[in-house]
Amino acid sequence: MKFTALHSGLKMPLIGLGSDKLLGHDVVYNALDAAFKSGYRLIDTAACYRNEKDIGDCLLELLPKHGLSREDIFLESKLDPKDHGLEEAYTACLESLAKLQTDYLDLYLIHWPAKAKIKSDDPRHAGYRKESWMALEKLYKEGKVKHIGVSNYTLKHLEEMASYASIQPAVLQVEYHPLLVQRDLLQWCKANNVLLQTYRSLGKGKLLSEPVVVAIAERIGKMPAQVLLQWAIQQDLGVIPRSGSPTHIEQNIASLDLEPLAEADLDALTNLHRGERLCRDPTDIV
């Protein structure tokens, strides 16, 4: 397992299992069972994934099965956009803790820079972001979360945080893949000692048939998904590929064992960038 040190000094696995759309006890159980067997130690979830309770139940069963304790895994969840606000965010985290049946989270993120059901140009969003961050800082100080961070924030949202945050985010989680190389966010993270954790690393499957990706994979004898994950990991970016397939779960973490991609291959993948978002765009949120 490859780790990165967060600004707290604690270590976080660079690869984890994404759980978006993994619903139902049996689906979650099989995915987590395969993940732990393959060596995963980071599980990413979110309140809006509606699977925290199933993950909590399955962890109680699977940690002993694999000879693991709660301290052996890195568990992260996220604030539902509907729960932005000082009291709402604090309460929402406590609810996530209860569903996951744990005393603490290793990482808790603000999932989206806007409150649900409010138009993106509504000036109240800035206030909600600040209140939610204050709630996360309180949770951090109380030991209920070991690290706090944000997801889907743009550069303007991050720079705005500097005016009120007394605790720096440990992680920024955003959509990031060869079709969407967000260099401004990567530079900000490096300058501020923040881990950039990426989602949609495989481009919702779109990149798996991209000729450049396929050609590199065939030449080095690996799967296209492994090439894409290695592209990120080699840049010290976190990845959380989601899969319910034991075979794909095992193949994805095997990307850690790949020989480093040649600089020419890294550049070829990076040059696929065309600003193509495959998920919601937070750019217009004030």
PDB file of C-alpha atoms in Angstrom:
ATOM      1  CA  MET A   1       0.000   0.000   0.000  1.00  0.00           C
ATOM      2  CA  LYS A   2       1.253   3.471  -0.878  1.00  0.00           C
ATOM      3  CA  PHE A   3       0.582   6.214   1.657  1.00  0.00           C
ATOM      4  CA  THR A   4       0.889   9.962   1.724  1.00  0.00           C
ATOM      5  CA  ALA A   5       1.459  12.085   4.815  1.00  0.00           C
ATOM      6  CA  LEU A   6      -1.233  14.661   5.486  1.00  0.00           C
ATOM      7  CA  HIS A   7      -0.270  17.972   7.075  1.00  0.00           C
ATOM      8  CA  SER A   8      -1.120  16.466  10.475  1.00  0.00           C
ATOM      9  CA  GLY A   9       1.686  13.989   9.966  1.00  0.00           C
ATOM     10  CA  LEU A  10      -0.745  11.055   9.866  1.00  0.00           C
ATOM     11  CA  LYS A  11      -0.679   8.764   6.859  1.00  0.00           C
ATOM     12  CA  MET A  12      -3.485   8.272   4.366  1.00  0.00           C
ATOM     13  CA  PRO A  13      -3.626   5.569   1.669  1.00  0.00           C
ATOM     14  CA  LEU A  14      -3.332   6.988  -1.844  1.00  0.00           C
ATOM     15  CA  ILE A  15      -5.843   4.478  -3.215  1.00  0.00           C
ATOM     16  CA  GLY A  16      -9.207   3.637  -1.746  1.00  0.00           C
ATOM     17  CA  LEU A  17     -12.523   2.083  -2.649  1.00  0.00           C
ATOM     18  CA  GLY A  18     -15.180   4.505  -3.847  1.00  0.00           C
ATOM     19  CA  SER A  19     -18.680   3.444  -2.828  1.00  0.00           C
ATOM     20  CA  ASP A  20     -20.981   5.678  -4.852  1.00  0.00           C
ATOM     21  CA  LYS A  21     -23.889   3.569  -6.186  1.00  0.00           C
ATOM     22  CA  LEU A  22     -22.961   0.551  -4.054  1.00  0.00           C
ATOM     23  CA  LEU A  23     -26.358  -0.044  -2.480  1.00  0.00           C
ATOM     24  CA  GLY A  24     -27.712  -2.850  -0.328  1.00  0.00           C
ATOM     25  CA  HIS A  25     -26.022  -5.003   2.292  1.00  0.00           C
ATOM     26  CA  ASP A  26     -24.939  -7.810  -0.038  1.00  0.00           C
ATOM     27  CA  VAL A  27     -23.497  -5.463  -2.675  1.00  0.00           C
ATOM     28  CA  VAL A  28     -21.574  -3.490  -0.058  1.00  0.00           C
ATOM     29  CA  TYR A  29     -20.429  -6.643   1.749  1.00  0.00           C
ATOM     30  CA  ASN A  30     -19.037  -8.244  -1.402  1.00  0.00           C
ATOM     31  CA  ALA A  31     -17.231  -5.050  -2.444  1.00  0.00           C
ATOM     32  CA  LEU A  32     -15.673  -4.444   0.976  1.00  0.00           C
ATOM     33  CA  ASP A  33     -14.772  -8.116   1.366  1.00  0.00           C
ATOM     34  CA  ALA A  34     -12.932  -8.069  -1.967  1.00  0.00           C
ATOM     35  CA  ALA A  35     -11.336  -4.732  -1.105  1.00  0.00           C
ATOM     36  CA  PHE A  36      -9.908  -5.849   2.236  1.00  0.00           C
ATOM     37  CA  LYS A  37      -8.745  -9.137   0.725  1.00  0.00           C
ATOM     38  CA  SER A  38      -6.900  -7.190  -2.014  1.00  0.00           C
ATOM     39  CA  GLY A  39      -5.243  -4.816   0.458  1.00  0.00           C
ATOM     40  CA  TYR A  40      -7.464  -1.711   0.437  1.00  0.00           C
ATOM     41  CA  ARG A  41      -7.495   0.208   3.684  1.00  0.00           C
ATOM     42  CA  LEU A  42      -9.405   3.367   2.659  1.00  0.00           C
ATOM     43  CA  ILE A  43     -13.169   3.471   2.182  1.00  0.00           C
ATOM     44  CA  ASP A  44     -14.823   6.571   0.728  1.00  0.00           C
ATOM     45  CA  THR A  45     -18.519   7.208   1.257  1.00  0.00           C
ATOM     46  CA  ALA A  46     -20.920  10.136   1.663  1.00  0.00           C
ATOM     47  CA  ALA A  47     -24.245  10.866   3.296  1.00  0.00           C
ATOM     48  CA  CYS A  48     -25.883  11.311  -0.091  1.00  0.00           C
ATOM     49  CA  TYR A  49     -24.683   7.876  -1.270  1.00  0.00           C
ATOM     50  CA  ARG A  50     -27.253   6.412   1.144  1.00  0.00           C
ATOM     51  CA  ASN A  51     -25.022   3.486   2.048  1.00  0.00           C
ATOM     52  CA  GLU A  52     -23.380   4.560   5.310  1.00  0.00           C
ATOM     53  CA  LYS A  53     -25.546   2.204   7.399  1.00  0.00           C
ATOM     54  CA  ASP A  54     -24.729  -0.765   5.159  1.00  0.00           C
ATOM     55  CA  ILE A  55     -21.027   0.090   5.285  1.00  0.00           C
ATOM     56  CA  GLY A  56     -21.163   0.329   9.065  1.00  0.00           C
ATOM     57  CA  ASP A  57     -22.918  -3.039   9.355  1.00  0.00           C
ATOM     58  CA  CYS A  58     -20.479  -4.697   6.970  1.00  0.00           C
ATOM     59  CA  LEU A  59     -17.421  -3.286   8.724  1.00  0.00           C
ATOM     60  CA  LEU A  60     -18.557  -4.912  11.959  1.00  0.00           C
ATOM     61  CA  GLU A  61     -18.612  -8.249  10.139  1.00  0.00           C
ATOM     62  CA  LEU A  62     -15.599  -7.864   7.885  1.00  0.00           C
ATOM     63  CA  LEU A  63     -12.946  -6.237  10.040  1.00  0.00           C
ATOM     64  CA  PRO A  64     -12.677  -9.297  12.333  1.00  0.00           C
ATOM     65  CA  LYS A  65     -12.838 -11.627   9.325  1.00  0.00           C
ATOM     66  CA  HIS A  66      -9.762  -9.974   7.816  1.00  0.00           C
ATOM     67  CA  GLY A  67      -7.923  -9.566  11.120  1.00  0.00           C
ATOM     68  CA  LEU A  68      -8.337  -5.794  11.057  1.00  0.00           C
ATOM     69  CA  SER A  69      -9.337  -3.241  13.654  1.00  0.00           C
ATOM     70  CA  ARG A  70     -11.019   0.137  13.162  1.00  0.00           C
ATOM     71  CA  GLU A  71      -7.612   1.777  13.534  1.00  0.00           C
ATOM     72  CA  ASP A  72      -6.301  -0.201  10.537  1.00  0.00           C
ATOM     73  CA  ILE A  73      -8.639   1.470   8.059  1.00  0.00           C
ATOM     74  CA  PHE A  74      -9.132   5.044   6.847  1.00  0.00           C
ATOM     75  CA  LEU A  75     -12.816   5.930   6.703  1.00  0.00           C
ATOM     76  CA  GLU A  76     -14.034   9.090   5.032  1.00  0.00           C
ATOM     77  CA  SER A  77     -17.495  10.541   4.475  1.00  0.00           C
ATOM     78  CA  LYS A  78     -19.027  13.788   3.275  1.00  0.00           C
ATOM     79  CA  LEU A  79     -21.656  16.339   4.226  1.00  0.00           C
ATOM     80  CA  ASP A  80     -24.899  16.156   2.268  1.00  0.00           C
ATOM     81  CA  PRO A  81     -25.414  19.507   0.457  1.00  0.00           C
ATOM     82  CA  LYS A  82     -28.849  19.832   2.051  1.00  0.00           C
ATOM     83  CA  ASP A  83     -27.170  19.972   5.468  1.00  0.00           C
ATOM     84  CA  HIS A  84     -25.043  23.080   4.953  1.00  0.00           C
ATOM     85  CA  GLY A  85     -25.154  25.340   7.997  1.00  0.00           C
ATOM     86  CA  LEU A  86     -23.578  25.487  11.459  1.00  0.00           C
ATOM     87  CA  GLU A  87     -25.966  23.283  13.427  1.00  0.00           C
ATOM     88  CA  GLU A  88     -27.087  21.245  10.439  1.00  0.00           C
ATOM     89  CA  ALA A  89     -23.553  20.231   9.423  1.00  0.00           C
ATOM     90  CA  TYR A  90     -22.571  19.328  12.975  1.00  0.00           C
ATOM     91  CA  THR A  91     -25.672  17.167  13.436  1.00  0.00           C
ATOM     92  CA  ALA A  92     -25.242  15.558  10.017  1.00  0.00           C
ATOM     93  CA  CYS A  93     -21.740  14.383  10.899  1.00  0.00           C
ATOM     94  CA  LEU A  94     -22.995  12.850  14.136  1.00  0.00           C
ATOM     95  CA  GLU A  95     -25.634  11.007  12.101  1.00  0.00           C
ATOM     96  CA  SER A  96     -22.956   9.695   9.743  1.00  0.00           C
ATOM     97  CA  LEU A  97     -20.928   8.491  12.712  1.00  0.00           C
ATOM     98  CA  ALA A  98     -23.973   6.671  14.073  1.00  0.00           C
ATOM     99  CA  LYS A  99     -24.749   4.996  10.749  1.00  0.00           C
ATOM    100  CA  LEU A 100     -21.130   3.980  10.222  1.00  0.00           C
ATOM    101  CA  GLN A 101     -21.054   2.755  13.845  1.00  0.00           C
ATOM    102  CA  THR A 102     -17.753   4.419  14.633  1.00  0.00           C
ATOM    103  CA  ASP A 103     -16.574   6.933  17.211  1.00  0.00           C
ATOM    104  CA  TYR A 104     -14.613   8.954  14.686  1.00  0.00           C
ATOM    105  CA  LEU A 105     -14.022   9.551  10.999  1.00  0.00           C
ATOM    106  CA  ASP A 106     -10.533   9.762   9.574  1.00  0.00           C
ATOM    107  CA  LEU A 107     -11.729  12.401   7.113  1.00  0.00           C
ATOM    108  CA  TYR A 108     -14.919  14.427   6.756  1.00  0.00           C
ATOM    109  CA  LEU A 109     -15.480  16.617   3.704  1.00  0.00           C
ATOM    110  CA  ILE A 110     -17.938  19.296   2.664  1.00  0.00           C
ATOM    111  CA  HIS A 111     -19.276  17.508  -0.404  1.00  0.00           C
ATOM    112  CA  TRP A 112     -20.443  20.454  -2.486  1.00  0.00           C
ATOM    113  CA  PRO A 113     -19.862  24.248  -2.240  1.00  0.00           C
ATOM    114  CA  ALA A 114     -23.589  25.072  -2.365  1.00  0.00           C
ATOM    115  CA  LYS A 115     -26.627  24.300  -0.267  1.00  0.00           C
ATOM    116  CA  ALA A 116     -29.136  22.043  -2.001  1.00  0.00           C
ATOM    117  CA  LYS A 117     -32.174  23.537  -3.724  1.00  0.00           C
ATOM    118  CA  ILE A 118     -30.741  27.059  -3.853  1.00  0.00           C
ATOM    119  CA  LYS A 119     -29.704  28.596  -7.184  1.00  0.00           C
ATOM    120  CA  SER A 120     -25.989  28.692  -7.902  1.00  0.00           C
ATOM    121  CA  ASP A 121     -25.886  32.520  -8.049  1.00  0.00           C
ATOM    122  CA  ASP A 122     -27.460  32.951  -4.600  1.00  0.00           C
ATOM    123  CA  PRO A 123     -25.066  34.984  -2.404  1.00  0.00           C
ATOM    124  CA  ARG A 124     -26.092  32.989   0.672  1.00  0.00           C
ATOM    125  CA  HIS A 125     -23.837  30.115  -0.395  1.00  0.00           C
ATOM    126  CA  ALA A 126     -20.719  31.837   0.934  1.00  0.00           C
ATOM    127  CA  GLY A 127     -22.301  32.118   4.362  1.00  0.00           C
ATOM    128  CA  TYR A 128     -23.372  28.496   4.359  1.00  0.00           C
ATOM    129  CA  ARG A 129     -19.869  27.374   3.390  1.00  0.00           C
ATOM    130  CA  LYS A 130     -18.395  29.354   6.268  1.00  0.00           C
ATOM    131  CA  GLU A 131     -20.908  28.006   8.793  1.00  0.00           C
ATOM    132  CA  SER A 132     -20.347  24.433   7.643  1.00  0.00           C
ATOM    133  CA  TRP A 133     -16.582  24.824   7.933  1.00  0.00           C
ATOM    134  CA  MET A 134     -16.988  26.183  11.455  1.00  0.00           C
ATOM    135  CA  ALA A 135     -18.980  23.039  12.274  1.00  0.00           C
ATOM    136  CA  LEU A 136     -16.215  20.844  10.831  1.00  0.00           C
ATOM    137  CA  GLU A 137     -13.587  22.680  12.866  1.00  0.00           C
ATOM    138  CA  LYS A 138     -15.651  22.044  16.005  1.00  0.00           C
ATOM    139  CA  LEU A 139     -15.922  18.342  15.131  1.00  0.00           C
ATOM    140  CA  TYR A 140     -12.170  18.241  14.583  1.00  0.00           C
ATOM    141  CA  LYS A 141     -11.424  19.887  17.926  1.00  0.00           C
ATOM    142  CA  GLU A 142     -13.750  17.435  19.662  1.00  0.00           C
ATOM    143  CA  GLY A 143     -11.916  14.481  18.105  1.00  0.00           C
ATOM    144  CA  LYS A 144     -14.937  13.262  16.175  1.00  0.00           C
ATOM    145  CA  VAL A 145     -13.031  13.680  12.904  1.00  0.00           C
ATOM    146  CA  LYS A 146      -9.262  13.402  12.517  1.00  0.00           C
ATOM    147  CA  HIS A 147      -9.059  15.481   9.333  1.00  0.00           C
ATOM    148  CA  ILE A 148     -11.400  17.857   7.548  1.00  0.00           C
ATOM    149  CA  GLY A 149     -11.520  18.977   3.957  1.00  0.00           C
ATOM    150  CA  VAL A 150     -13.681  19.975   1.020  1.00  0.00           C
ATOM    151  CA  SER A 151     -14.891  18.473  -2.232  1.00  0.00           C
ATOM    152  CA  ASN A 152     -15.718  20.141  -5.543  1.00  0.00           C
ATOM    153  CA  TYR A 153     -14.422  23.530  -4.408  1.00  0.00           C
ATOM    154  CA  THR A 154     -13.019  25.807  -7.090  1.00  0.00           C
ATOM    155  CA  LEU A 155     -10.016  28.046  -6.634  1.00  0.00           C
ATOM    156  CA  LYS A 156     -12.243  30.991  -5.698  1.00  0.00           C
ATOM    157  CA  HIS A 157     -13.956  28.932  -3.003  1.00  0.00           C
ATOM    158  CA  LEU A 158     -10.598  27.834  -1.603  1.00  0.00           C
ATOM    159  CA  GLU A 159      -9.228  31.367  -1.559  1.00  0.00           C
ATOM    160  CA  GLU A 160     -12.396  32.552   0.180  1.00  0.00           C
ATOM    161  CA  MET A 161     -11.749  29.998   2.960  1.00  0.00           C
ATOM    162  CA  ALA A 162      -8.513  31.741   3.870  1.00  0.00           C
ATOM    163  CA  SER A 163     -10.566  34.638   5.302  1.00  0.00           C
ATOM    164  CA  TYR A 164     -12.238  32.499   7.977  1.00  0.00           C
ATOM    165  CA  ALA A 165     -10.632  29.070   8.345  1.00  0.00           C
ATOM    166  CA  SER A 166      -8.450  28.588  11.413  1.00  0.00           C
ATOM    167  CA  ILE A 167      -7.788  24.984  10.398  1.00  0.00           C
ATOM    168  CA  GLN A 168      -6.485  24.291   6.897  1.00  0.00           C
ATOM    169  CA  PRO A 169      -8.225  21.598   4.842  1.00  0.00           C
ATOM    170  CA  ALA A 170      -6.225  18.381   4.703  1.00  0.00           C
ATOM    171  CA  VAL A 171      -7.796  17.122   1.474  1.00  0.00           C
ATOM    172  CA  LEU A 172      -9.446  18.537  -1.638  1.00  0.00           C
ATOM    173  CA  GLN A 173     -11.497  15.944  -3.531  1.00  0.00           C
ATOM    174  CA  VAL A 174     -12.410  16.844  -7.110  1.00  0.00           C
ATOM    175  CA  GLU A 175     -13.105  15.363 -10.524  1.00  0.00           C
ATOM    176  CA  TYR A 176      -9.696  14.920 -12.123  1.00  0.00           C
ATOM    177  CA  HIS A 177      -8.614  12.690 -15.009  1.00  0.00           C
ATOM    178  CA  PRO A 178      -6.764  13.101 -18.328  1.00  0.00           C
ATOM    179  CA  LEU A 179      -9.810  14.748 -19.925  1.00  0.00           C
ATOM    180  CA  LEU A 180     -10.005  17.267 -17.069  1.00  0.00           C
ATOM    181  CA  VAL A 181      -6.577  18.202 -15.725  1.00  0.00           C
ATOM    182  CA  GLN A 182      -7.290  20.954 -13.199  1.00  0.00           C
ATOM    183  CA  ARG A 183      -3.800  22.396 -12.959  1.00  0.00           C
ATOM    184  CA  ASP A 184      -4.831  25.440 -10.944  1.00  0.00           C
ATOM    185  CA  LEU A 185      -6.199  23.231  -8.180  1.00  0.00           C
ATOM    186  CA  LEU A 186      -3.168  20.935  -8.262  1.00  0.00           C
ATOM    187  CA  GLN A 187      -0.832  23.918  -7.931  1.00  0.00           C
ATOM    188  CA  TRP A 188      -2.888  25.340  -5.056  1.00  0.00           C
ATOM    189  CA  CYS A 189      -2.801  21.989  -3.245  1.00  0.00           C
ATOM    190  CA  LYS A 190       0.957  21.649  -3.637  1.00  0.00           C
ATOM    191  CA  ALA A 191       1.521  25.219  -2.441  1.00  0.00           C
ATOM    192  CA  ASN A 192      -0.682  24.672   0.625  1.00  0.00           C
ATOM    193  CA  ASN A 193       0.323  21.103   1.549  1.00  0.00           C
ATOM    194  CA  VAL A 194      -3.140  19.734   0.761  1.00  0.00           C
ATOM    195  CA  LEU A 195      -3.711  16.292  -0.757  1.00  0.00           C
ATOM    196  CA  LEU A 196      -5.614  16.323  -4.031  1.00  0.00           C
ATOM    197  CA  GLN A 197      -7.851  13.262  -4.049  1.00  0.00           C
ATOM    198  CA  THR A 198      -9.431  12.553  -7.413  1.00  0.00           C
ATOM    199  CA  TYR A 199     -12.691  10.940  -8.421  1.00  0.00           C
ATOM    200  CA  ARG A 200     -13.873   9.676 -11.802  1.00  0.00           C
ATOM    201  CA  SER A 201     -10.274   8.620 -12.508  1.00  0.00           C
ATOM    202  CA  LEU A 202     -11.493   6.292 -15.249  1.00  0.00           C
ATOM    203  CA  GLY A 203     -13.643   8.969 -16.875  1.00  0.00           C
ATOM    204  CA  LYS A 204     -16.876   7.047 -16.188  1.00  0.00           C
ATOM    205  CA  GLY A 205     -15.435   4.311 -18.396  1.00  0.00           C
ATOM    206  CA  LYS A 206     -15.019   6.696 -21.307  1.00  0.00           C
ATOM    207  CA  LEU A 207     -11.238   6.729 -21.010  1.00  0.00           C
ATOM    208  CA  LEU A 208     -10.950   2.940 -21.006  1.00  0.00           C
ATOM    209  CA  SER A 209     -11.375   2.892 -24.792  1.00  0.00           C
ATOM    210  CA  GLU A 210      -9.393   6.072 -25.479  1.00  0.00           C
ATOM    211  CA  PRO A 211      -6.777   5.079 -28.132  1.00  0.00           C
ATOM    212  CA  VAL A 212      -3.862   6.713 -26.282  1.00  0.00           C
ATOM    213  CA  VAL A 213      -4.754   4.859 -23.075  1.00  0.00           C
ATOM    214  CA  VAL A 214      -5.295   1.548 -24.868  1.00  0.00           C
ATOM    215  CA  ALA A 215      -2.001   1.829 -26.763  1.00  0.00           C
ATOM    216  CA  ILE A 216      -0.013   2.429 -23.544  1.00  0.00           C
ATOM    217  CA  ALA A 217      -1.811  -0.420 -21.776  1.00  0.00           C
ATOM    218  CA  GLU A 218      -1.122  -2.869 -24.596  1.00  0.00           C
ATOM    219  CA  ARG A 219       2.539  -1.880 -24.795  1.00  0.00           C
ATOM    220  CA  ILE A 220       3.208  -2.415 -21.072  1.00  0.00           C
ATOM    221  CA  GLY A 221       0.874  -5.394 -20.729  1.00  0.00           C
ATOM    222  CA  LYS A 222      -1.576  -3.841 -18.261  1.00  0.00           C
ATOM    223  CA  MET A 223      -5.255  -2.928 -18.160  1.00  0.00           C
ATOM    224  CA  PRO A 224      -6.367   0.554 -19.301  1.00  0.00           C
ATOM    225  CA  ALA A 225      -7.813   1.217 -15.839  1.00  0.00           C
ATOM    226  CA  GLN A 226      -4.437   0.444 -14.255  1.00  0.00           C
ATOM    227  CA  VAL A 227      -2.695   2.888 -16.585  1.00  0.00           C
ATOM    228  CA  LEU A 228      -5.147   5.650 -15.680  1.00  0.00           C
ATOM    229  CA  LEU A 229      -4.786   5.026 -11.954  1.00  0.00           C
ATOM    230  CA  GLN A 230      -1.008   4.884 -12.217  1.00  0.00           C
ATOM    231  CA  TRP A 231      -1.043   8.215 -14.082  1.00  0.00           C
ATOM    232  CA  ALA A 232      -2.661   9.773 -11.013  1.00  0.00           C
ATOM    233  CA  ILE A 233      -0.747   7.884  -8.326  1.00  0.00           C
ATOM    234  CA  GLN A 234       2.581   8.690  -9.981  1.00  0.00           C
ATOM    235  CA  GLN A 235       1.709  12.362  -9.495  1.00  0.00           C
ATOM    236  CA  ASP A 236       0.918  11.695  -5.808  1.00  0.00           C
ATOM    237  CA  LEU A 237      -2.797  12.156  -6.402  1.00  0.00           C
ATOM    238  CA  GLY A 238      -5.243  10.127  -4.345  1.00  0.00           C
ATOM    239  CA  VAL A 239      -7.667   7.874  -6.224  1.00  0.00           C
ATOM    240  CA  ILE A 240     -10.927   6.242  -5.134  1.00  0.00           C
ATOM    241  CA  PRO A 241     -12.125   4.084  -8.055  1.00  0.00           C
ATOM    242  CA  ARG A 242     -15.606   2.713  -7.481  1.00  0.00           C
ATOM    243  CA  SER A 243     -16.402  -0.886  -8.359  1.00  0.00           C
ATOM    244  CA  GLY A 244     -18.578  -3.702  -7.106  1.00  0.00           C
ATOM    245  CA  SER A 245     -16.663  -6.303  -9.101  1.00  0.00           C
ATOM    246  CA  PRO A 246     -14.096  -8.289  -7.072  1.00  0.00           C
ATOM    247  CA  THR A 247     -11.997  -8.714 -10.227  1.00  0.00           C
ATOM    248  CA  HIS A 248     -11.916  -4.994 -10.989  1.00  0.00           C
ATOM    249  CA  ILE A 249     -11.325  -4.136  -7.329  1.00  0.00           C
ATOM    250  CA  GLU A 250      -8.245  -6.378  -7.327  1.00  0.00           C
ATOM    251  CA  GLN A 251      -7.014  -5.070 -10.701  1.00  0.00           C
ATOM    252  CA  ASN A 252      -7.390  -1.466  -9.586  1.00  0.00           C
ATOM    253  CA  ILE A 253      -5.220  -1.788  -6.488  1.00  0.00           C
ATOM    254  CA  ALA A 254      -2.669  -3.758  -8.497  1.00  0.00           C
ATOM    255  CA  SER A 255      -1.901  -0.465 -10.250  1.00  0.00           C
ATOM    256  CA  LEU A 256       0.263   0.284  -7.197  1.00  0.00           C
ATOM    257  CA  ASP A 257       2.639  -2.463  -8.357  1.00  0.00           C
ATOM    258  CA  LEU A 258       3.153  -1.048 -11.850  1.00  0.00           C
ATOM    259  CA  GLU A 259       6.543   0.170 -12.945  1.00  0.00           C
ATOM    260  CA  PRO A 260       6.463   3.982 -13.247  1.00  0.00           C
ATOM    261  CA  LEU A 261       5.048   5.180 -16.543  1.00  0.00           C
ATOM    262  CA  ALA A 262       7.553   6.754 -18.895  1.00  0.00           C
ATOM    263  CA  GLU A 263       7.546  10.549 -18.953  1.00  0.00           C
ATOM    264  CA  ALA A 264       6.399  10.439 -22.560  1.00  0.00           C
ATOM    265  CA  ASP A 265       3.397   8.325 -21.558  1.00  0.00           C
ATOM    266  CA  LEU A 266       2.549  10.618 -18.650  1.00  0.00           C
ATOM    267  CA  ASP A 267       2.670  13.582 -21.009  1.00  0.00           C
ATOM    268  CA  ALA A 268       0.578  11.790 -23.643  1.00  0.00           C
ATOM    269  CA  LEU A 269      -2.138  11.125 -21.080  1.00  0.00           C
ATOM    270  CA  THR A 270      -2.011  14.658 -19.674  1.00  0.00           C
ATOM    271  CA  ASN A 271      -2.283  16.073 -23.183  1.00  0.00           C
ATOM    272  CA  LEU A 272      -5.702  14.435 -23.549  1.00  0.00           C
ATOM    273  CA  HIS A 273      -6.989  17.336 -21.455  1.00  0.00           C
ATOM    274  CA  ARG A 274      -9.844  19.207 -23.099  1.00  0.00           C
ATOM    275  CA  GLY A 275     -11.671  20.542 -20.072  1.00  0.00           C
ATOM    276  CA  GLU A 276     -14.343  17.881 -20.317  1.00  0.00           C
ATOM    277  CA  ARG A 277     -16.363  17.442 -17.156  1.00  0.00           C
ATOM    278  CA  LEU A 278     -18.257  14.217 -16.678  1.00  0.00           C
ATOM    279  CA  CYS A 279     -19.901  15.326 -13.417  1.00  0.00           C
ATOM    280  CA  ARG A 280     -21.602  18.463 -12.129  1.00  0.00           C
ATOM    281  CA  ASP A 281     -19.720  21.712 -12.666  1.00  0.00           C
ATOM    282  CA  PRO A 282     -19.258  23.882  -9.535  1.00  0.00           C
ATOM    283  CA  THR A 283     -17.653  26.776 -11.454  1.00  0.00           C
ATOM    284  CA  ASP A 284     -20.722  29.038 -11.412  1.00  0.00           C
ATOM    285  CA  ILE A 285     -21.462  28.676  -7.693  1.00  0.00           C
ATOM    286  CA  VAL A 286     -20.871  32.066  -6.079  1.00  0.00           C
TER     287      VAL A 286
END
